[in-house]
Short mmCIF file of C-alpha atoms in Angstrom, two decimals:
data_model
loop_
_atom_site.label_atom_id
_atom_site.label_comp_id
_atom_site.label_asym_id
_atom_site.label_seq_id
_atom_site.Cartn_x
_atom_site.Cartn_y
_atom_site.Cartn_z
CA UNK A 21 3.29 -4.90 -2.81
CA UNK A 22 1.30 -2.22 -4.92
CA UNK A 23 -2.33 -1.24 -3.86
CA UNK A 24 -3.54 -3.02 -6.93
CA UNK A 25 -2.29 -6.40 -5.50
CA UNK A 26 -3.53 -5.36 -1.87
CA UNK A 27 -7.11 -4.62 -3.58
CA UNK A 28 -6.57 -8.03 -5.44
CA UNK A 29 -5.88 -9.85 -2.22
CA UNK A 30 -8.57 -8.04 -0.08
CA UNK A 31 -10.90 -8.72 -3.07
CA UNK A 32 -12.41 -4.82 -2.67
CA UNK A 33 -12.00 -2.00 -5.65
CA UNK A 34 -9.18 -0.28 -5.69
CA UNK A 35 -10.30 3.40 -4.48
CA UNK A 36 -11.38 1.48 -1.48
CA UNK A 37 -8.09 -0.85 -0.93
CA UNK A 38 -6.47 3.35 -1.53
CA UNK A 39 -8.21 4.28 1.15
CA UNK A 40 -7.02 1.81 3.43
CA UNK A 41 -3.33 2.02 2.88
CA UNK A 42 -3.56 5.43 3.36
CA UNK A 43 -4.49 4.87 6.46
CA UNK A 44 -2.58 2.25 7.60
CA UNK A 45 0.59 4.62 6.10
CA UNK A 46 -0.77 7.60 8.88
CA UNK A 47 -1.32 4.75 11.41
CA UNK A 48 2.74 4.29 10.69
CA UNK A 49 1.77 0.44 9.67
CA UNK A 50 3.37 0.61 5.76
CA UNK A 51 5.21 3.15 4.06
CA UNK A 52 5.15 3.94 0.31
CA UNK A 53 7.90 3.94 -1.30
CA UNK A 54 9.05 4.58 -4.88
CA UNK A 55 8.98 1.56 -7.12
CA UNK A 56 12.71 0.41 -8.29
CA UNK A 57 11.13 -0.90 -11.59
CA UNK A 58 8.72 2.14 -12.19
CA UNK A 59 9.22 5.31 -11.35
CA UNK A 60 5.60 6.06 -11.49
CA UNK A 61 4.24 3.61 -9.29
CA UNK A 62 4.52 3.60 -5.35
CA UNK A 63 5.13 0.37 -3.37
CA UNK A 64 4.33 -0.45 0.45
CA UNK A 65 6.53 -1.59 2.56
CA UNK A 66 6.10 -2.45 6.18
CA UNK A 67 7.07 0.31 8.27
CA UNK A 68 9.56 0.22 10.93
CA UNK A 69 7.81 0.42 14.67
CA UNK A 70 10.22 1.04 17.49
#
C-alpha cells in the first residue's frame, strides 16, 4: 500500500493522507518500506507490535 492508494481509499488529498501515515509510522502502527518494484517509491506495511 502506497500513500497514494491510502489517500485514494480515505478519499482526502494526498499531503493530508502524508500526514497521517506519518503519524501512524511514529505511533509504530505502519512502517515504510522501500518499494521492490520502484526504488523511488516507499510502501507501508503494518508494523510489528509486541
Amino acid at each position: 500500500m502506497t500513500v497514494g492508494f491510502f489517500a485514494d481509499r480515505l478519499a482526502v488529498d494526498p499531503s493530508r493522507a502524508s500526514r497521517i501515515v506519518a503519524e501512524a509510522v511514529k505511533s509504530g502502527f505502519v512502517r515504510r518500506v522501500a518499494s521492490q518494484e520502484d526504488g523511488r517509491r516507499s510502501c507501508l506495511d503494518e508494523a510489528e507490535r509486541g
